[in-house]
Amino acid sequence: MSRRLDGWGVDGPARVPDDGSASVLLLAVLAVAAVLAGTLALTASARALGAATSSAADLAALAGAQAAATSWRGDVPCTVAAEAATRNGAEIVTCDVDGLGVVEVTVRRSPRGAPARVAGPRTATARAGPAWVRDAEQAGAR
């Protein structure tokens, strides 16, 4: 087959070899999929850490409020709240008990595992106490 200098042969345009181009395209698609999967894993671990921290704060506040309702000593609710937080993988940052038995705690939870370390520690605050206190606060706000 004879070829002309402009790339056209006797039977039409000369074929450019494209062997291996599908492999390069497949590698590019797999690289994009890997990046998306990694981003999804980091996002999921950060959300799970936030939910676990919030649950630890809720449980610590509830435990502290229960202790405030049954104890005469002022330091007992925060001690009980700290123990509940520790059992849930968190640590107490602040603990406040008012005279009405309402306990407000802030907890911090550090991530575990390599993907979660990127997100950093999370904090959450929760408040618990007798229902009549909440009702009185809502009535006073009106």
mmCIF file with all atom_site columns, N, CA, C and O in Angstrom, residues 63-100:
data_model
loop_
_atom_site.group_PDB
_atom_site.id
_atom_site.type_symbol
_atom_site.label_atom_id
_atom_site.label_alt_id
_atom_site.label_comp_id
_atom_site.label_asym_id
_atom_site.label_entity_id
_atom_site.label_seq_id
_atom_site.pdbx_PDB_ins_code
_atom_site.Cartn_x
_atom_site.Cartn_y
_atom_site.Cartn_z
_atom_site.occupancy
_atom_site.B_iso_or_equiv
_atom_site.pdbx_formal_charge
_atom_site.auth_seq_id
_atom_site.auth_comp_id
_atom_site.auth_asym_id
_atom_site.auth_atom_id
_atom_site.pdbx_PDB_model_num
ATOM 1   N N  . ALA A 1 63  ? -26.865 11.012 83.162 1.00 0.00 ? 63  ALA A N  1
ATOM 2   C CA . ALA A 1 63  ? -26.329 10.384 84.374 1.00 0.00 ? 63  ALA A CA 1
ATOM 3   C C  . ALA A 1 63  ? -26.094 11.429 85.463 1.00 0.00 ? 63  ALA A C  1
ATOM 4   O O  . ALA A 1 63  ? -26.404 11.194 86.639 1.00 0.00 ? 63  ALA A O  1
ATOM 5   N N  . GLY A 1 64  ? -25.564 12.582 85.070 1.00 0.00 ? 64  GLY A N  1
ATOM 6   C CA . GLY A 1 64  ? -25.351 13.653 86.046 1.00 0.00 ? 64  GLY A CA 1
ATOM 7   C C  . GLY A 1 64  ? -26.652 14.177 86.623 1.00 0.00 ? 64  GLY A C  1
ATOM 8   O O  . GLY A 1 64  ? -26.745 14.446 87.830 1.00 0.00 ? 64  GLY A O  1
ATOM 9   N N  . ALA A 1 65  ? -27.675 14.323 85.794 1.00 0.00 ? 65  ALA A N  1
ATOM 10  C CA . ALA A 1 65  ? -28.979 14.800 86.276 1.00 0.00 ? 65  ALA A CA 1
ATOM 11  C C  . ALA A 1 65  ? -29.618 13.788 87.220 1.00 0.00 ? 65  ALA A C  1
ATOM 12  O O  . ALA A 1 65  ? -30.235 14.168 88.219 1.00 0.00 ? 65  ALA A O  1
ATOM 13  N N  . GLN A 1 66  ? -29.470 12.503 86.908 1.00 0.00 ? 66  GLN A N  1
ATOM 14  C CA . GLN A 1 66  ? -29.989 11.471 87.809 1.00 0.00 ? 66  GLN A CA 1
ATOM 15  C C  . GLN A 1 66  ? -29.277 11.526 89.153 1.00 0.00 ? 66  GLN A C  1
ATOM 16  O O  . GLN A 1 66  ? -29.906 11.429 90.204 1.00 0.00 ? 66  GLN A O  1
ATOM 17  N N  . ALA A 1 67  ? -27.959 11.730 89.116 1.00 0.00 ? 67  ALA A N  1
ATOM 18  C CA . ALA A 1 67  ? -27.203 11.839 90.362 1.00 0.00 ? 67  ALA A CA 1
ATOM 19  C C  . ALA A 1 67  ? -27.592 13.103 91.125 1.00 0.00 ? 67  ALA A C  1
ATOM 20  O O  . ALA A 1 67  ? -27.659 13.095 92.358 1.00 0.00 ? 67  ALA A O  1
ATOM 21  N N  . ALA A 1 68  ? -27.866 14.186 90.412 1.00 0.00 ? 68  ALA A N  1
ATOM 22  C CA . ALA A 1 68  ? -28.275 15.430 91.077 1.00 0.00 ? 68  ALA A CA 1
ATOM 23  C C  . ALA A 1 68  ? -29.625 15.263 91.754 1.00 0.00 ? 68  ALA A C  1
ATOM 24  O O  . ALA A 1 68  ? -29.871 15.855 92.815 1.00 0.00 ? 68  ALA A O  1
ATOM 25  N N  . ALA A 1 69  ? -30.493 14.462 91.174 1.00 0.00 ? 69  ALA A N  1
ATOM 26  C CA . ALA A 1 69  ? -31.820 14.251 91.751 1.00 0.00 ? 69  ALA A CA 1
ATOM 27  C C  . ALA A 1 69  ? -31.779 13.364 92.987 1.00 0.00 ? 69  ALA A C  1
ATOM 28  O O  . ALA A 1 69  ? -32.686 13.428 93.821 1.00 0.00 ? 69  ALA A O  1
ATOM 29  N N  . THR A 1 70  ? -30.744 12.547 93.113 1.00 0.00 ? 70  THR A N  1
ATOM 30  C CA . THR A 1 70  ? -30.698 11.587 94.225 1.00 0.00 ? 70  THR A CA 1
ATOM 31  C C  . THR A 1 70  ? -29.583 11.860 95.228 1.00 0.00 ? 70  THR A C  1
ATOM 32  O O  . THR A 1 70  ? -29.430 11.107 96.176 1.00 0.00 ? 70  THR A O  1
ATOM 33  N N  . SER A 1 71  ? -28.794 12.919 95.031 1.00 0.00 ? 71  SER A N  1
ATOM 34  C CA . SER A 1 71  ? -27.666 13.178 95.922 1.00 0.00 ? 71  SER A CA 1
ATOM 35  C C  . SER A 1 71  ? -27.782 14.573 96.525 1.00 0.00 ? 71  SER A C  1
ATOM 36  O O  . SER A 1 71  ? -28.264 15.504 95.900 1.00 0.00 ? 71  SER A O  1
ATOM 37  N N  . TRP A 1 72  ? -27.276 14.677 97.749 1.00 0.00 ? 72  TRP A N  1
ATOM 38  C CA . TRP A 1 72  ? -27.262 15.978 98.405 1.00 0.00 ? 72  TRP A CA 1
ATOM 39  C C  . TRP A 1 72  ? -25.945 16.705 98.180 1.00 0.00 ? 72  TRP A C  1
ATOM 40  O O  . TRP A 1 72  ? -25.845 17.890 98.400 1.00 0.00 ? 72  TRP A O  1
ATOM 41  N N  . ARG A 1 73  ? -24.921 15.975 97.766 1.00 0.00 ? 73  ARG A N  1
ATOM 42  C CA . ARG A 1 73  ? -23.601 16.575 97.589 1.00 0.00 ? 73  ARG A CA 1
ATOM 43  C C  . ARG A 1 73  ? -23.489 17.168 96.192 1.00 0.00 ? 73  ARG A C  1
ATOM 44  O O  . ARG A 1 73  ? -23.871 16.564 95.202 1.00 0.00 ? 73  ARG A O  1
ATOM 45  N N  . GLY A 1 74  ? -22.895 18.351 96.095 1.00 0.00 ? 74  GLY A N  1
ATOM 46  C CA . GLY A 1 74  ? -22.819 19.052 94.834 1.00 0.00 ? 74  GLY A CA 1
ATOM 47  C C  . GLY A 1 74  ? -21.810 18.497 93.849 1.00 0.00 ? 74  GLY A C  1
ATOM 48  O O  . GLY A 1 74  ? -21.932 18.706 92.642 1.00 0.00 ? 74  GLY A O  1
ATOM 49  N N  . ASP A 1 75  ? -20.790 17.754 94.332 1.00 0.00 ? 75  ASP A N  1
ATOM 50  C CA . ASP A 1 75  ? -19.770 17.256 93.421 1.00 0.00 ? 75  ASP A CA 1
ATOM 51  C C  . ASP A 1 75  ? -20.123 15.912 92.794 1.00 0.00 ? 75  ASP A C  1
ATOM 52  O O  . ASP A 1 75  ? -19.507 15.494 91.828 1.00 0.00 ? 75  ASP A O  1
ATOM 53  N N  . VAL A 1 76  ? -21.120 15.242 93.315 1.00 0.00 ? 76  VAL A N  1
ATOM 54  C CA . VAL A 1 76  ? -21.481 13.911 92.830 1.00 0.00 ? 76  VAL A CA 1
ATOM 55  C C  . VAL A 1 76  ? -21.983 13.932 91.388 1.00 0.00 ? 76  VAL A C  1
ATOM 56  O O  . VAL A 1 76  ? -21.570 13.092 90.587 1.00 0.00 ? 76  VAL A O  1
ATOM 57  N N  . PRO A 1 77  ? -22.860 14.848 90.976 1.00 0.00 ? 77  PRO A N  1
ATOM 58  C CA . PRO A 1 77  ? -23.350 14.807 89.589 1.00 0.00 ? 77  PRO A CA 1
ATOM 59  C C  . PRO A 1 77  ? -22.240 14.895 88.537 1.00 0.00 ? 77  PRO A C  1
ATOM 60  O O  . PRO A 1 77  ? -22.253 14.156 87.552 1.00 0.00 ? 77  PRO A O  1
ATOM 61  N N  . CYS A 1 78  ? -21.255 15.751 88.764 1.00 0.00 ? 78  CYS A N  1
ATOM 62  C CA . CYS A 1 78  ? -20.166 15.876 87.783 1.00 0.00 ? 78  CYS A CA 1
ATOM 63  C C  . CYS A 1 78  ? -19.258 14.660 87.797 1.00 0.00 ? 78  CYS A C  1
ATOM 64  O O  . CYS A 1 78  ? -18.730 14.262 86.750 1.00 0.00 ? 78  CYS A O  1
ATOM 65  N N  . THR A 1 79  ? -19.076 14.045 88.957 1.00 0.00 ? 79  THR A N  1
ATOM 66  C CA . THR A 1 79  ? -18.277 12.825 89.030 1.00 0.00 ? 79  THR A CA 1
ATOM 67  C C  . THR A 1 79  ? -18.965 11.697 88.271 1.00 0.00 ? 79  THR A C  1
ATOM 68  O O  . THR A 1 79  ? -18.324 10.960 87.511 1.00 0.00 ? 79  THR A O  1
ATOM 69  N N  . VAL A 1 80  ? -20.266 11.575 88.457 1.00 0.00 ? 80  VAL A N  1
ATOM 70  C CA . VAL A 1 80  ? -21.034 10.548 87.746 1.00 0.00 ? 80  VAL A CA 1
ATOM 71  C C  . VAL A 1 80  ? -21.052 10.835 86.247 1.00 0.00 ? 80  VAL A C  1
ATOM 72  O O  . VAL A 1 80  ? -20.911 9.928  85.423 1.00 0.00 ? 80  VAL A O  1
ATOM 73  N N  . ALA A 1 81  ? -21.205 12.096 85.885 1.00 0.00 ? 81  ALA A N  1
ATOM 74  C CA . ALA A 1 81  ? -21.194 12.465 84.466 1.00 0.00 ? 81  ALA A CA 1
ATOM 75  C C  . ALA A 1 81  ? -19.847 12.156 83.825 1.00 0.00 ? 81  ALA A C  1
ATOM 76  O O  . ALA A 1 81  ? -19.782 11.659 82.696 1.00 0.00 ? 81  ALA A O  1
ATOM 77  N N  . ALA A 1 82  ? -18.760 12.417 84.554 1.00 0.00 ? 82  ALA A N  1
ATOM 78  C CA . ALA A 1 82  ? -17.419 12.130 84.017 1.00 0.00 ? 82  ALA A CA 1
ATOM 79  C C  . ALA A 1 82  ? -17.223 10.633 83.824 1.00 0.00 ? 82  ALA A C  1
ATOM 80  O O  . ALA A 1 82  ? -16.636 10.197 82.829 1.00 0.00 ? 82  ALA A O  1
ATOM 81  N N  . GLU A 1 83  ? -17.725 9.839  84.746 1.00 0.00 ? 83  GLU A N  1
ATOM 82  C CA . GLU A 1 83  ? -17.618 8.388  84.605 1.00 0.00 ? 83  GLU A CA 1
ATOM 83  C C  . GLU A 1 83  ? -18.418 7.897  83.398 1.00 0.00 ? 83  GLU A C  1
ATOM 84  O O  . GLU A 1 83  ? -17.943 7.051  82.628 1.00 0.00 ? 83  GLU A O  1
ATOM 85  N N  . ALA A 1 84  ? -19.622 8.437  83.212 1.00 0.00 ? 84  ALA A N  1
ATOM 86  C CA . ALA A 1 84  ? -20.442 8.041  82.053 1.00 0.00 ? 84  ALA A CA 1
ATOM 87  C C  . ALA A 1 84  ? -19.763 8.443  80.744 1.00 0.00 ? 84  ALA A C  1
ATOM 88  O O  . ALA A 1 84  ? -19.770 7.683  79.772 1.00 0.00 ? 84  ALA A O  1
ATOM 89  N N  . ALA A 1 85  ? -19.165 9.618  80.725 1.00 0.00 ? 85  ALA A N  1
ATOM 90  C CA . ALA A 1 85  ? -18.470 10.059 79.512 1.00 0.00 ? 85  ALA A CA 1
ATOM 91  C C  . ALA A 1 85  ? -17.274 9.158  79.219 1.00 0.00 ? 85  ALA A C  1
ATOM 92  O O  . ALA A 1 85  ? -17.042 8.779  78.067 1.00 0.00 ? 85  ALA A O  1
ATOM 93  N N  . THR A 1 86  ? -16.522 8.811  80.250 1.00 0.00 ? 86  THR A N  1
ATOM 94  C CA . THR A 1 86  ? -15.353 7.952  80.069 1.00 0.00 ? 86  THR A CA 1
ATOM 95  C C  . THR A 1 86  ? -15.764 6.583  79.546 1.00 0.00 ? 86  THR A C  1
ATOM 96  O O  . THR A 1 86  ? -15.104 6.028  78.662 1.00 0.00 ? 86  THR A O  1
ATOM 97  N N  . ARG A 1 87  ? -16.840 6.050  80.052 1.00 0.00 ? 87  ARG A N  1
ATOM 98  C CA . ARG A 1 87  ? -17.318 4.744  79.578 1.00 0.00 ? 87  ARG A CA 1
ATOM 99  C C  . ARG A 1 87  ? -17.761 4.792  78.115 1.00 0.00 ? 87  ARG A C  1
ATOM 100 O O  . ARG A 1 87  ? -17.821 3.758  77.466 1.00 0.00 ? 87  ARG A O  1
ATOM 101 N N  . ASN A 1 88  ? -18.051 5.973  77.634 1.00 0.00 ? 88  ASN A N  1
ATOM 102 C CA . ASN A 1 88  ? -18.456 6.133  76.235 1.00 0.00 ? 88  ASN A CA 1
ATOM 103 C C  . ASN A 1 88  ? -17.340 6.702  75.370 1.00 0.00 ? 88  ASN A C  1
ATOM 104 O O  . ASN A 1 88  ? -17.592 7.206  74.276 1.00 0.00 ? 88  ASN A O  1
ATOM 105 N N  . GLY A 1 89  ? -16.118 6.639  75.856 1.00 0.00 ? 89  GLY A N  1
ATOM 106 C CA . GLY A 1 89  ? -14.964 7.034  75.057 1.00 0.00 ? 89  GLY A CA 1
ATOM 107 C C  . GLY A 1 89  ? -14.735 8.523  74.950 1.00 0.00 ? 89  GLY A C  1
ATOM 108 O O  . GLY A 1 89  ? -14.055 8.980  74.036 1.00 0.00 ? 89  GLY A O  1
ATOM 109 N N  . ALA A 1 90  ? -15.286 9.305  75.872 1.00 0.00 ? 90  ALA A N  1
ATOM 110 C CA . ALA A 1 90  ? -15.136 10.764 75.827 1.00 0.00 ? 90  ALA A CA 1
ATOM 111 C C  . ALA A 1 90  ? -14.578 11.243 77.160 1.00 0.00 ? 90  ALA A C  1
ATOM 112 O O  . ALA A 1 90  ? -14.473 10.485 78.122 1.00 0.00 ? 90  ALA A O  1
ATOM 113 N N  . GLU A 1 91  ? -14.237 12.509 77.203 1.00 0.00 ? 91  GLU A N  1
ATOM 114 C CA . GLU A 1 91  ? -13.783 13.125 78.451 1.00 0.00 ? 91  GLU A CA 1
ATOM 115 C C  . GLU A 1 91  ? -14.569 14.408 78.684 1.00 0.00 ? 91  GLU A C  1
ATOM 116 O O  . GLU A 1 91  ? -14.939 15.103 77.747 1.00 0.00 ? 91  GLU A O  1
ATOM 117 N N  . ILE A 1 92  ? -14.821 14.699 79.943 1.00 0.00 ? 92  ILE A N  1
ATOM 118 C CA . ILE A 1 92  ? -15.565 15.904 80.311 1.00 0.00 ? 92  ILE A CA 1
ATOM 119 C C  . ILE A 1 92  ? -14.658 17.124 80.141 1.00 0.00 ? 92  ILE A C  1
ATOM 120 O O  . ILE A 1 92  ? -13.530 17.149 80.633 1.00 0.00 ? 92  ILE A O  1
ATOM 121 N N  . VAL A 1 93  ? -15.171 18.132 79.446 1.00 0.00 ? 93  VAL A N  1
ATOM 122 C CA . VAL A 1 93  ? -14.459 19.405 79.323 1.00 0.00 ? 93  VAL A CA 1
ATOM 123 C C  . VAL A 1 93  ? -14.998 20.369 80.370 1.00 0.00 ? 93  VAL A C  1
ATOM 124 O O  . VAL A 1 93  ? -14.232 20.988 81.102 1.00 0.00 ? 93  VAL A O  1
ATOM 125 N N  . THR A 1 94  ? -16.322 20.490 80.445 1.00 0.00 ? 94  THR A N  1
ATOM 126 C CA . THR A 1 94  ? -16.959 21.313 81.474 1.00 0.00 ? 94  THR A CA 1
ATOM 127 C C  . THR A 1 94  ? -18.167 20.576 82.029 1.00 0.00 ? 94  THR A C  1
ATOM 128 O O  . THR A 1 94  ? -18.784 19.766 81.337 1.00 0.00 ? 94  THR A O  1
ATOM 129 N N  . CYS A 1 95  ? -18.490 20.877 83.273 1.00 0.00 ? 95  CYS A N  1
ATOM 130 C CA . CYS A 1 95  ? -19.678 20.316 83.912 1.00 0.00 ? 95  CYS A CA 1
ATOM 131 C C  . CYS A 1 95  ? -20.227 21.376 84.858 1.00 0.00 ? 95  CYS A C  1
ATOM 132 O O  . CYS A 1 95  ? -19.519 21.852 85.753 1.00 0.00 ? 95  CYS A O  1
ATOM 133 N N  . ASP A 1 96  ? -21.480 21.750 84.632 1.00 0.00 ? 96  ASP A N  1
ATOM 134 C CA . ASP A 1 96  ? -22.127 22.756 85.474 1.00 0.00 ? 96  ASP A CA 1
ATOM 135 C C  . ASP A 1 96  ? -23.434 22.186 86.012 1.00 0.00 ? 96  ASP A C  1
ATOM 136 O O  . ASP A 1 96  ? -24.220 21.611 85.260 1.00 0.00 ? 96  ASP A O  1
ATOM 137 N N  . VAL A 1 97  ? -23.652 22.381 87.311 1.00 0.00 ? 97  VAL A N  1
ATOM 138 C CA . VAL A 1 97  ? -24.891 21.944 87.956 1.00 0.00 ? 97  VAL A CA 1
ATOM 139 C C  . VAL A 1 97  ? -25.525 23.177 88.580 1.00 0.00 ? 97  VAL A C  1
ATOM 140 O O  . VAL A 1 97  ? -24.888 23.868 89.384 1.00 0.00 ? 97  VAL A O  1
ATOM 141 N N  . ASP A 1 98  ? -26.766 23.462 88.189 1.00 0.00 ? 98  ASP A N  1
ATOM 142 C CA . ASP A 1 98  ? -27.433 24.605 88.822 1.00 0.00 ? 98  ASP A CA 1
ATOM 143 C C  . ASP A 1 98  ? -28.200 24.123 90.055 1.00 0.00 ? 98  ASP A C  1
ATOM 144 O O  . ASP A 1 98  ? -28.243 22.936 90.350 1.00 0.00 ? 98  ASP A O  1
ATOM 145 N N  . GLY A 1 99  ? -28.792 25.016 90.773 1.00 0.00 ? 99  GLY A N  1
ATOM 146 C CA . GLY A 1 99  ? -29.491 24.676 92.005 1.00 0.00 ? 99  GLY A CA 1
ATOM 147 C C  . GLY A 1 99  ? -30.774 23.906 91.802 1.00 0.00 ? 99  GLY A C  1
ATOM 148 O O  . GLY A 1 99  ? -31.342 23.385 92.752 1.00 0.00 ? 99  GLY A O  1
ATOM 149 N N  . LEU A 1 100 ? -31.242 23.791 90.564 1.00 0.00 ? 100 LEU A N  1
ATOM 150 C CA . LEU A 1 100 ? -32.492 23.093 90.285 1.00 0.00 ? 100 LEU A CA 1
ATOM 151 C C  . LEU A 1 100 ? -32.274 21.654 89.819 1.00 0.00 ? 100 LEU A C  1
ATOM 152 O O  . LEU A 1 100 ? -33.220 20.963 89.487 1.00 0.00 ? 100 LEU A O  1
#
